[in-house]
Coordinates of C-alpha atoms in Angstrom, one line a residue:
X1 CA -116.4 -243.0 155.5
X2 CA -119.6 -241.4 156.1
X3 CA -119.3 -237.4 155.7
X4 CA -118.4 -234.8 158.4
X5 CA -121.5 -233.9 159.7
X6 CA -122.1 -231.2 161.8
X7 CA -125.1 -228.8 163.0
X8 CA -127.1 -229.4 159.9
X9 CA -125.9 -231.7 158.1
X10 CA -128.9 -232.6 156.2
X11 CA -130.5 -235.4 155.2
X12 CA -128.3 -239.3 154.5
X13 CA -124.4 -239.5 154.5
X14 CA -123.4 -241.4 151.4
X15 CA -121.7 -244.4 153.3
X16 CA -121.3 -246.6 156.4
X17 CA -119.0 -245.5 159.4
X18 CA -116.4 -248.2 159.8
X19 CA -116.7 -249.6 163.2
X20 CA -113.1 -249.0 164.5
X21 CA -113.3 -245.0 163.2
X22 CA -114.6 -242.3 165.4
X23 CA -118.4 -241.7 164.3
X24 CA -118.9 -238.8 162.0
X25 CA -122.3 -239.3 161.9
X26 CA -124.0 -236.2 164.0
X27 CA -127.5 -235.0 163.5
X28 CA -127.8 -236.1 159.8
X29 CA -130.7 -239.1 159.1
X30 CA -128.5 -242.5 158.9
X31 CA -127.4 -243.7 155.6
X32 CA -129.8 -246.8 154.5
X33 CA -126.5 -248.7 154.7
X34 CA -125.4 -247.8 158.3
X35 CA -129.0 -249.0 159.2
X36 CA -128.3 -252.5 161.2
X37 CA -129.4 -254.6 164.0
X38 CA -132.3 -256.0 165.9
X39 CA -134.6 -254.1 168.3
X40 CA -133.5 -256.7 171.0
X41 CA -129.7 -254.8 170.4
X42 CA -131.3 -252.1 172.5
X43 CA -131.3 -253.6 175.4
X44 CA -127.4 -253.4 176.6
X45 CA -127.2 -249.9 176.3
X46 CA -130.8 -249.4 177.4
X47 CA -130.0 -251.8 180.4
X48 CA -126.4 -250.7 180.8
X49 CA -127.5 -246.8 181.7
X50 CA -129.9 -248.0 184.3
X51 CA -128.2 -251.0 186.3
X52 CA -126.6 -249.2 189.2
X53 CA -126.4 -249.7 192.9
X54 CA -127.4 -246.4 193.4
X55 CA -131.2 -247.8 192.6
X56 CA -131.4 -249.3 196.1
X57 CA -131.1 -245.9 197.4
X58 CA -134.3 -245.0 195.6
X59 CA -136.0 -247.4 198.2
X60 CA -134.5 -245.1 200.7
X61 CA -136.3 -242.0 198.9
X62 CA -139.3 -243.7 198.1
X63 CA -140.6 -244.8 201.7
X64 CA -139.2 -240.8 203.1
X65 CA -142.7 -240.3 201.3
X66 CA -144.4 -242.3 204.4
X67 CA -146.1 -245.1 202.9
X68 CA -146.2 -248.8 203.2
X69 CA -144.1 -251.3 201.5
X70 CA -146.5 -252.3 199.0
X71 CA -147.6 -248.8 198.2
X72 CA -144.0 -248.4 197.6
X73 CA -143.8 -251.2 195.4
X74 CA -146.8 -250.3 193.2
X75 CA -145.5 -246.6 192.8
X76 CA -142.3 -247.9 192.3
X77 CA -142.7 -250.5 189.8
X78 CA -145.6 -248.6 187.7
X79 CA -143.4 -245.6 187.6
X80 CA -140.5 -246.8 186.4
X81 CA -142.3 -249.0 183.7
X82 CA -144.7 -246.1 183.2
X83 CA -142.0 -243.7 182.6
X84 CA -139.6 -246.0 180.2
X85 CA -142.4 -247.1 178.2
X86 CA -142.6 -243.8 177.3
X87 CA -139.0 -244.1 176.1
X88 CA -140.0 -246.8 174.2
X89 CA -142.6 -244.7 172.8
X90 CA -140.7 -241.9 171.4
X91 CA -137.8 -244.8 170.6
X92 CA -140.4 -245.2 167.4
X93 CA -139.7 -242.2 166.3
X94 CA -135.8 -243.4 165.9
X95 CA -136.6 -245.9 163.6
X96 CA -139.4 -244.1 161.4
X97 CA -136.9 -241.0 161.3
X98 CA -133.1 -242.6 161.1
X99 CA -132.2 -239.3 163.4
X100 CA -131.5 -237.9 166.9
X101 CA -134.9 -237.5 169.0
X102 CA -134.4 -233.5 169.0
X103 CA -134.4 -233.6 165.2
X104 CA -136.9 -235.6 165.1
X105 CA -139.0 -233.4 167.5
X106 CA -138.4 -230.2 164.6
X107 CA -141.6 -232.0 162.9
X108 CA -143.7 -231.0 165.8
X109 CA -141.7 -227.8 167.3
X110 CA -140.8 -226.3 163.8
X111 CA -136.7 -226.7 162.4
X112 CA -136.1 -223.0 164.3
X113 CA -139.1 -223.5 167.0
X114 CA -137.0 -226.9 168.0
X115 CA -134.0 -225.3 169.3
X116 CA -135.7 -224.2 172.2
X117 CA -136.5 -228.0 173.5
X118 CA -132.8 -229.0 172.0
X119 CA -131.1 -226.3 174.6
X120 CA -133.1 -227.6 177.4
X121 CA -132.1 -231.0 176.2
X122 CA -128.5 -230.2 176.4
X123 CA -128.5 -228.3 180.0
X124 CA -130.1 -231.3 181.1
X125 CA -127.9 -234.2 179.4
X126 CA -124.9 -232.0 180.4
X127 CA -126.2 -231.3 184.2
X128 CA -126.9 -235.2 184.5
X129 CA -123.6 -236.2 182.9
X130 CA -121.9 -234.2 185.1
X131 CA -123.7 -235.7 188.4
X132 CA -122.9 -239.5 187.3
X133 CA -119.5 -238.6 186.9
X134 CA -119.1 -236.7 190.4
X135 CA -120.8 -239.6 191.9
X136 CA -118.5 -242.0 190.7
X137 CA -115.9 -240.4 191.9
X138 CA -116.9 -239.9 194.9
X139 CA -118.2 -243.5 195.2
X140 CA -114.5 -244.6 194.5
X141 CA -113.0 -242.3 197.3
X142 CA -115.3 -243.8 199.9
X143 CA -115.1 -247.6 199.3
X144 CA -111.1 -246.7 199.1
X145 CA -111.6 -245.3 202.5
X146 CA -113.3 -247.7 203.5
X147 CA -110.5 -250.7 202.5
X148 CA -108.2 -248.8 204.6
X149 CA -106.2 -247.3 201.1
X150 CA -106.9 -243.9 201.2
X151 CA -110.0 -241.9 199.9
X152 CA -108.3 -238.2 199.7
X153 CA -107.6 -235.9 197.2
X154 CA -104.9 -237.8 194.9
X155 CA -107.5 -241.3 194.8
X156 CA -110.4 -238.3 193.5
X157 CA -107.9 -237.1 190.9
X158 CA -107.4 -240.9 189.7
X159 CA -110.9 -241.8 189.9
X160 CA -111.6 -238.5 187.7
X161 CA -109.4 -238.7 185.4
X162 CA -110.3 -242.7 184.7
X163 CA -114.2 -241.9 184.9
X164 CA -113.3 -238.9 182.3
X165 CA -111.4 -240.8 180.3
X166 CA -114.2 -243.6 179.7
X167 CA -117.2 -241.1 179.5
X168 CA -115.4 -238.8 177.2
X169 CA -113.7 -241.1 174.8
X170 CA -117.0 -243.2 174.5
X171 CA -118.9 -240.4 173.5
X172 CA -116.2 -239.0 171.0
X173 CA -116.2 -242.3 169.4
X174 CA -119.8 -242.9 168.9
X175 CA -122.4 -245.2 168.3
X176 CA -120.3 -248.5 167.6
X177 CA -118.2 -248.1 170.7
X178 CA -120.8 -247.3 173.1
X179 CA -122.8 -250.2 172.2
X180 CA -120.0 -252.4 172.8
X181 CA -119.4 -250.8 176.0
X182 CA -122.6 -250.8 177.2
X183 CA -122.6 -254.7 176.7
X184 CA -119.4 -255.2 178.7
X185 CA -120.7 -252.9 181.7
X186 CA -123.9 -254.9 181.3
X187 CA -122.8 -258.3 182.1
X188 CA -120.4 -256.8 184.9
X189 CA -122.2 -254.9 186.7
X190 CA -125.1 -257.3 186.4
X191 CA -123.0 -260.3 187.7
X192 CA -121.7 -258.1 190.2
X193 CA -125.0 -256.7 191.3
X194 CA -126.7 -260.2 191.9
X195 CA -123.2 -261.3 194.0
X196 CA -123.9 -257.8 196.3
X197 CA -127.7 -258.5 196.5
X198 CA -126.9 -262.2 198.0
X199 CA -124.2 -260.7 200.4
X200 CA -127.2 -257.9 201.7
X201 CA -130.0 -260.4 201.8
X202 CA -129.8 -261.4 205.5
X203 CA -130.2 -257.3 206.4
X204 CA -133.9 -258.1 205.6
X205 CA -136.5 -258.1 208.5
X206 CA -139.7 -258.9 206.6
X207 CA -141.4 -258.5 210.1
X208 CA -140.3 -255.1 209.8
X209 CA -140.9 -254.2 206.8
X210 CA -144.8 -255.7 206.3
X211 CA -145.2 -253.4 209.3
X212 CA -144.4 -250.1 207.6
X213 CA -147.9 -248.1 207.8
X214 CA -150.1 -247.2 204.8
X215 CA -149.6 -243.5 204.0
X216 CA -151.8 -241.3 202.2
X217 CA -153.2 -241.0 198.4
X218 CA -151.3 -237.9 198.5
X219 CA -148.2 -239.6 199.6
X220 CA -148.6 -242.4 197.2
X221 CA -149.2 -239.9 193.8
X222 CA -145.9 -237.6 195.5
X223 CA -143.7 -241.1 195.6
X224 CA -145.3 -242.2 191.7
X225 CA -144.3 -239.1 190.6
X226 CA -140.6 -239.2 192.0
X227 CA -139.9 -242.2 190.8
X228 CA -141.2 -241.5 187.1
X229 CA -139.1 -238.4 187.0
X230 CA -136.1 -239.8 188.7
X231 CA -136.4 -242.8 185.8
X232 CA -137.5 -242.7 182.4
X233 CA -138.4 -238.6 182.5
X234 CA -134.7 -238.3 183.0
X235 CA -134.3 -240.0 179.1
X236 CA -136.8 -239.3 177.2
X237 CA -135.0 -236.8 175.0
X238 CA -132.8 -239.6 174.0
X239 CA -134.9 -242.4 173.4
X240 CA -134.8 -242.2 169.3
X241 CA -130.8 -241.4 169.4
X242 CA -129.9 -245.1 169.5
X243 CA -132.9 -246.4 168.0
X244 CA -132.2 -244.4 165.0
X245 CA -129.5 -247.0 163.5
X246 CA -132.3 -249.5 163.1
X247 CA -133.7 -250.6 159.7
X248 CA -137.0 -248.9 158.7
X249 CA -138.3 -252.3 158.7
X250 CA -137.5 -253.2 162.5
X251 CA -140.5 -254.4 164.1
X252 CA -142.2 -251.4 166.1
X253 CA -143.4 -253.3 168.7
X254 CA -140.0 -255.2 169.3
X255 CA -138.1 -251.4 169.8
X256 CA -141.1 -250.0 172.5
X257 CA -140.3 -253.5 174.1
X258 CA -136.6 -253.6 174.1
X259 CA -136.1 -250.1 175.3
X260 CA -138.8 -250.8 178.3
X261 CA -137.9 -253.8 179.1
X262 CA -134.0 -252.9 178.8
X263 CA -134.3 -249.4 180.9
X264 CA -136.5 -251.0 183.7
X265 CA -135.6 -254.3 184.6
X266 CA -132.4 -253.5 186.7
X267 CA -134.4 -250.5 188.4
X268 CA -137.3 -252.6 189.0
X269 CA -135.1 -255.7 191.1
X270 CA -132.7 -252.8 192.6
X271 CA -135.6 -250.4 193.9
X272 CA -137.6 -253.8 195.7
X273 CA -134.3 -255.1 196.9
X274 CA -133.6 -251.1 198.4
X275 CA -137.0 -251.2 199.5
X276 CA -136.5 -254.3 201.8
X277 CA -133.4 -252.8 203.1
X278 CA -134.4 -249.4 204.0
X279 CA -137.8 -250.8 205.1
X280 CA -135.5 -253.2 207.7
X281 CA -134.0 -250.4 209.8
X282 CA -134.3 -246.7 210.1
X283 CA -131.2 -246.2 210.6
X284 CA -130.3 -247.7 207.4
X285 CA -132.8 -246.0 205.8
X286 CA -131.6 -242.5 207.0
X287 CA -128.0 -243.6 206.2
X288 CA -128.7 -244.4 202.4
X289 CA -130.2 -241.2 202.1
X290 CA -127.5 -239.3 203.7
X291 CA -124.4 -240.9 201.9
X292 CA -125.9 -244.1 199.4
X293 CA -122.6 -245.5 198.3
X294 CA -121.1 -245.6 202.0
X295 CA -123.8 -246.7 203.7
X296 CA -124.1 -249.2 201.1
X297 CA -120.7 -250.0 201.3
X298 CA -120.8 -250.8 204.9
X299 CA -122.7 -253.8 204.6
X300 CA -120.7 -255.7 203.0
X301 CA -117.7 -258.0 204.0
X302 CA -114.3 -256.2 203.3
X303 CA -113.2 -258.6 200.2
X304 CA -116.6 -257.8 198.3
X305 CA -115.8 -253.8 198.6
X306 CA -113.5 -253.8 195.4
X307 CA -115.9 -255.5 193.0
X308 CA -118.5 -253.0 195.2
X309 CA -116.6 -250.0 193.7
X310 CA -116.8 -251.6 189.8
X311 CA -120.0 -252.2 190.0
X312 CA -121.0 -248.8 191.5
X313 CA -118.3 -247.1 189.4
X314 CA -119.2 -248.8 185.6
X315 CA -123.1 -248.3 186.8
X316 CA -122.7 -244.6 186.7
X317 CA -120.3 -244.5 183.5
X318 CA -122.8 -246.1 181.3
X319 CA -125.3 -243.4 182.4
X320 CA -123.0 -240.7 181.5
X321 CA -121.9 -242.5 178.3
X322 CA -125.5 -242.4 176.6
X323 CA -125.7 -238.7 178.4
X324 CA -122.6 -237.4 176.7
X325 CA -123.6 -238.8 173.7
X326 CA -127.0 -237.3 173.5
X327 CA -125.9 -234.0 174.9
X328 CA -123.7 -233.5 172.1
X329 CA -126.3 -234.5 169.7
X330 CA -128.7 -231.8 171.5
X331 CA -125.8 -229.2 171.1
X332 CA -126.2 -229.7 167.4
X333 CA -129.8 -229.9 167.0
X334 CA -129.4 -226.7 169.0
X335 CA -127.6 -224.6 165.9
X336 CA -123.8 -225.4 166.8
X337 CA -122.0 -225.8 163.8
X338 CA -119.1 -228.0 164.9
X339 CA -119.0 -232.1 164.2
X340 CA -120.5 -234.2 166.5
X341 CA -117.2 -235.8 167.6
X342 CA -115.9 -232.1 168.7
X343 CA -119.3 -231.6 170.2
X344 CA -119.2 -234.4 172.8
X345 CA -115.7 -233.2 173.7
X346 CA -116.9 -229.6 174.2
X347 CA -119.6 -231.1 176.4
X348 CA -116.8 -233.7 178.3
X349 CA -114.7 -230.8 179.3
X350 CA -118.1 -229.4 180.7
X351 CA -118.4 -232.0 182.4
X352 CA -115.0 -232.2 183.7
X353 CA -114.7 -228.8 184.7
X354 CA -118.5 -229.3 186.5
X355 CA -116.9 -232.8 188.4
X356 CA -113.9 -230.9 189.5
X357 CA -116.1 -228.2 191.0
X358 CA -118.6 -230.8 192.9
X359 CA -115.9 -232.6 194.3
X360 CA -113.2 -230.5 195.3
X361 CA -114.8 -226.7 195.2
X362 CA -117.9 -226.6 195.8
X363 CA -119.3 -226.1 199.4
X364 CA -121.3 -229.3 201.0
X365 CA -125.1 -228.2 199.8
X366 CA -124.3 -227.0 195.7
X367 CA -124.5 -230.6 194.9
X368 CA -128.1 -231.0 196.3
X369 CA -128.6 -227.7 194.7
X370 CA -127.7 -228.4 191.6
X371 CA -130.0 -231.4 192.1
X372 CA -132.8 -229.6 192.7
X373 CA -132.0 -227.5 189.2
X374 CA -131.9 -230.7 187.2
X375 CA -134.9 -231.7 188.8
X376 CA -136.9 -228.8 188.1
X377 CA -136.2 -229.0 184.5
X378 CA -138.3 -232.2 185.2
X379 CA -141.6 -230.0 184.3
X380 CA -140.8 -229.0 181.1
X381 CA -139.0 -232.3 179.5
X382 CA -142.3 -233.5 180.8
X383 CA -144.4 -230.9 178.5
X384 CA -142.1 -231.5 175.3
X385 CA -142.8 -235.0 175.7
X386 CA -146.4 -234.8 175.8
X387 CA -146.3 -232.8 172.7
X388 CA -143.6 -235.2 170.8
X389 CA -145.8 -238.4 172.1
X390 CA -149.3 -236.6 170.5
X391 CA -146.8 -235.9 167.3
X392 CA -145.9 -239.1 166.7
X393 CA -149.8 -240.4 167.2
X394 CA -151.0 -237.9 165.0
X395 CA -148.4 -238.8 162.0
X396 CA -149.4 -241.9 159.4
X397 CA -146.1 -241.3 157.6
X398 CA -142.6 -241.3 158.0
X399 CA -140.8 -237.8 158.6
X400 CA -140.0 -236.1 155.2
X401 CA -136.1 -236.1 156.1
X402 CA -135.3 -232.7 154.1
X403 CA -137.8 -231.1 155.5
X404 CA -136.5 -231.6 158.8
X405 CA -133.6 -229.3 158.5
X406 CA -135.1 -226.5 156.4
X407 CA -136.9 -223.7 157.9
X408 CA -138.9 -223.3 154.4
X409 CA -140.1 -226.6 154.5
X410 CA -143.2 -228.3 155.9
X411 CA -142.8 -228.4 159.1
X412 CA -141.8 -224.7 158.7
X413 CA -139.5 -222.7 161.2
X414 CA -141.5 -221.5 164.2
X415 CA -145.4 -222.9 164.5
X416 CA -146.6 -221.0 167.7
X417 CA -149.2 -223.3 169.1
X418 CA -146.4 -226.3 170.4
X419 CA -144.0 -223.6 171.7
X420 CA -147.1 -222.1 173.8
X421 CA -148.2 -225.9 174.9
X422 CA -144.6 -225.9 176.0
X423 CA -144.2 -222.5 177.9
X424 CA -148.5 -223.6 179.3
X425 CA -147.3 -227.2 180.2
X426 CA -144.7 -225.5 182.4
X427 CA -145.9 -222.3 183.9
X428 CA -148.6 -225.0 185.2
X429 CA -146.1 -227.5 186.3
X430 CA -144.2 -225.5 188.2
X431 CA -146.6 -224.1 190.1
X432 CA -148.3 -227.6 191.1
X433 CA -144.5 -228.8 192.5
X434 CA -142.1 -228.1 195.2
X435 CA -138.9 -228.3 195.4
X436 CA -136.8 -228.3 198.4
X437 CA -133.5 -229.2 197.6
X438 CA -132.1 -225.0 197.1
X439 CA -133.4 -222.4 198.8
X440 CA -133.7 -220.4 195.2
X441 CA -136.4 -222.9 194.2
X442 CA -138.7 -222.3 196.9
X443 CA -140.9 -220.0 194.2
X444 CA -142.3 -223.3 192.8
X445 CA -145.4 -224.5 194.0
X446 CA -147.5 -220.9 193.8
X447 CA -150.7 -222.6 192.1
X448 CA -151.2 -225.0 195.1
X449 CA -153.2 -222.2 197.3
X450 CA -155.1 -220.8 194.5
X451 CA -156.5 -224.0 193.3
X452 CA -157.7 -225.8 196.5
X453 CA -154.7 -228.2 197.4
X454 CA -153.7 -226.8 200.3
X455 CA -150.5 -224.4 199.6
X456 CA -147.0 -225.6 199.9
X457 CA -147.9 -226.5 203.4
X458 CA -151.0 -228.8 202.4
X459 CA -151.2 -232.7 201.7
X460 CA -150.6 -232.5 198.1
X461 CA -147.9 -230.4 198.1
X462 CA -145.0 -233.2 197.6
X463 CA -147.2 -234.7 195.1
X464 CA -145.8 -233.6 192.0
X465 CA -148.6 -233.2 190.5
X466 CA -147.3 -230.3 187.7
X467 CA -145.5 -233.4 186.3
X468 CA -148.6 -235.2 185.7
X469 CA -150.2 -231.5 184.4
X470 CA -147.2 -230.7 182.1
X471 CA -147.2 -234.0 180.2
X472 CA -151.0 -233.9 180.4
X473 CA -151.0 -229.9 178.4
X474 CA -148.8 -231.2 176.0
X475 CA -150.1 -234.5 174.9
X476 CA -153.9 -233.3 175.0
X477 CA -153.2 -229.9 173.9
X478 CA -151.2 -231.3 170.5
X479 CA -153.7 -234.0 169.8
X480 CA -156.6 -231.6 170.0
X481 CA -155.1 -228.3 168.5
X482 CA -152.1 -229.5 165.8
X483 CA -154.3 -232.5 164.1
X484 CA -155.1 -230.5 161.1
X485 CA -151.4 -229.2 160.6
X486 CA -150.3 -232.8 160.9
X487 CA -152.6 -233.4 158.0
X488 CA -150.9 -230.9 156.1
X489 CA -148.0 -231.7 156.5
X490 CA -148.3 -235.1 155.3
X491 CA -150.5 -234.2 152.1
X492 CA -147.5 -231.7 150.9

């Protein structure tokens, strides 16, 4: 039995985890024995997080930017291969490191200096966790009222507690059990998604849709940017956490590939299939957007709606299984003393408690609000992963594993140049985005009039574009002002 670790548990537990135990493995490099599998073994859980039906809504959000079908395409496809390839990118770092992506990050951000990007890790992980399992509640209360059985306050309970009991007790277990969770949602929900696509297909007008008018540059960049941050920006800070259990030898080309091609190839069919749908009729398309699972739901014959509500129900739990277990990771990167097991339960009654309030507290706008929240943590997830991606560029070694958890050591405890790329990266973003899902947000976007583009009011103001500048400070700004502390680092 590997040891209890907990906030810091240093560098290698002495032994392998059995695979029917709970994991006791938290933020600790892996043991060289506990180090297994195949770079292609990332692709269930990779796969499993991202295949939901809730990806033909994004065709829905895509062309509300006003451009063609095939601009769509393009900006849909490059972002979300764009975005998880950056996944796959920091995924390296997993395998050179054996630990969890925010530890790994302490080379870059200092062991003290990374608790700031582990914190916003968390919020975010949490936030999301909480969404996905809200939404699958929800999704089961609708197709239920849909069938005619009932979609009110005792089938929400059910739904909860069964969503709950899934989410939570996969991420208590750990590693072992999510993996073999994520295969078995993979092959459902995959089946069952190719059985809905064929049901939908004759919803298609391609007269229709080949119609759609060209928008604008603008338009295109805005409707890039959405998708990137709506895809692989939303895990990036949890791209090494499963790669991490490979051996040091593991081909690095094989886990940038698996975790790409694993993360975007349900996305990819599900966004061109949403975009033929929502590019068919407008009422559709303003349907989906309004309520995704129910106006999903109503195109489909009434003996399909059950498999409907697995598929649409397992989608969203293997999202907020690989959340859960990264949040509670990023609660211990982020100084909690507590083991990892106990930490993913602190951050499932979080989420819990947060479900309970979207679906039967909260008044009909906090969930969009609470959208726009997660979103805008978009800009500075962006900056940290410019800086991690320059980081790991920069290194010709592996991490020196000690060092990671010891303020006294070489990557020392608060180096002040990727801290300031960080808080640069997103004073910049923010003001070069706008945000109007809450009325609290509508700050954002107060660099657009001062630099030319118009104001919030212009053409480029739903382009995004402090994404783009965020990841741009942090990547440019590490490779051009850390290179020589990398360098010392290594020679210590």
């Amino acid at each position: 039995m590997a040891h209890q670790a907990t906030g810091e548990a240093g560098p290698p537990a002495e032994a392998a985890t059995p695979r029917v135990a709970v994991e006791t493995n938290g933020i600790n490099v892996i043991a060289e024995a506990e180090r297994k599998g195949t770079p292609r073994q990332l692709f269930w859980p990779w796969f499993g997080a991202n295949v939901s039906v809730l990806g033909l809504a994004y065709g829905a959000f895509v062309l509300g930017f006003g451009i063609s079908f095939w601009q769509a395409v393009v900006a849909g496809v490059v972002g979300i291969v764009l975005s998880f390839g950056l996944c796959g990118l920091i995924a390296i770092a997993g395998k050179r490191g054996s630990a969890p992506t925010l530890v790994l990050s302490r080379a870059a951000f200092g062991v003290t200096g990374g608790r700031v990007p582990a914190v916003l890790s968390w919020i975010l992980t949490v936030g999301w966790e909480t969404v996905l399992a809200s939404l699958a509640t929800l999704a089961t209360a609708t197709v239920f009222t849909q069938l005619g059985w009932g979609g009110g306050t005792a089938t929400q309970v059910v739904a909860l507690l069964v969503v709950a009991a899934l989410v939570v007790g996969g991420g208590v277990l750990g590693f072992d059990l999510i993996m073999r969770m994520q295969t078995v949602i993979t092959v459902v929900t995959g089946v069952l998604t190719v059985g809905y696509l064929l049901l939908v297909a004759d919803e298609i007008d391609w007269a229709v849709v080949s119609d759609l008018p060209a928008g604008s540059t603008q338009a295109f960049i805005g409707a890039l940017v959405f998708v990137m941050t709506g895809y692989g920006f939303g895990w990036v800070n949890a791209a090494a956490d499963y790669s991490r259990y490979l051996p040091r030898t593991a081909s690095t080309r094989g886990v940038v590939g698996w975790t790409t091609f694993g993360s975007a190839l349900a996305p990819v069919v599900l966004l061109v299939v949403g975009l033929l749908l929502a590019g068919s009729s407008t009422d559709l398309a303003a349907a989906i957007s309004a309520d995704p699972i129910g106006a999903l739901a109503a195109l489909l014959p009434t003996w399909f709606l059950v498999p409907f509500a697995l598929v649409a129900v397992l989608g969203l739990v293997g999202g907020a299984l690989l959340d859960i277990y990264s949040s509670g990771l990023s609660l211990l990167a982020a100084g909690v003393r507590v083991p990892r097991p106990v930490a993913a339960s602190i951050d499932g009654l979080l989420m819990v408690l947060g479900a309970i309030w979207v679906v039967f507290l909260a008044e009909g706008d906090f969930f969009v609000q609470f959208q726009g929240f997660l979103i805008t943590l978009g800009v500075p997830v962006a900056a940290w992963c410019g800086i991690v991606l320059a980081d790991l560029l920069l290194r010709r070694r592996d991490y020196a594993e000690a060092d990671l958890y010891d303020p006294r050591g070489r990557y020392g405890s608060v180096p002040p140049v990727p801290l300031a790329l960080l808080g640069l990266g997103t004073l910049l973003g923010w003001g070069l985005v706008t945000n109007t899902y809450a009325t609290w947000l509508t700050w954002q976007g107060y660099l657009l009039g001062p630099v030319g583009l118009g104001g919030k009011d212009g053409e480029w103001a739903f382009a995004n574009l402090g994404v783009l500048v965020a990841l741009a400070v942090g990547f440019a700004g590490t490779l051009l002002l850390r290179r020589g502390a990398v360098r010392r680092q290594e020679a210590a």
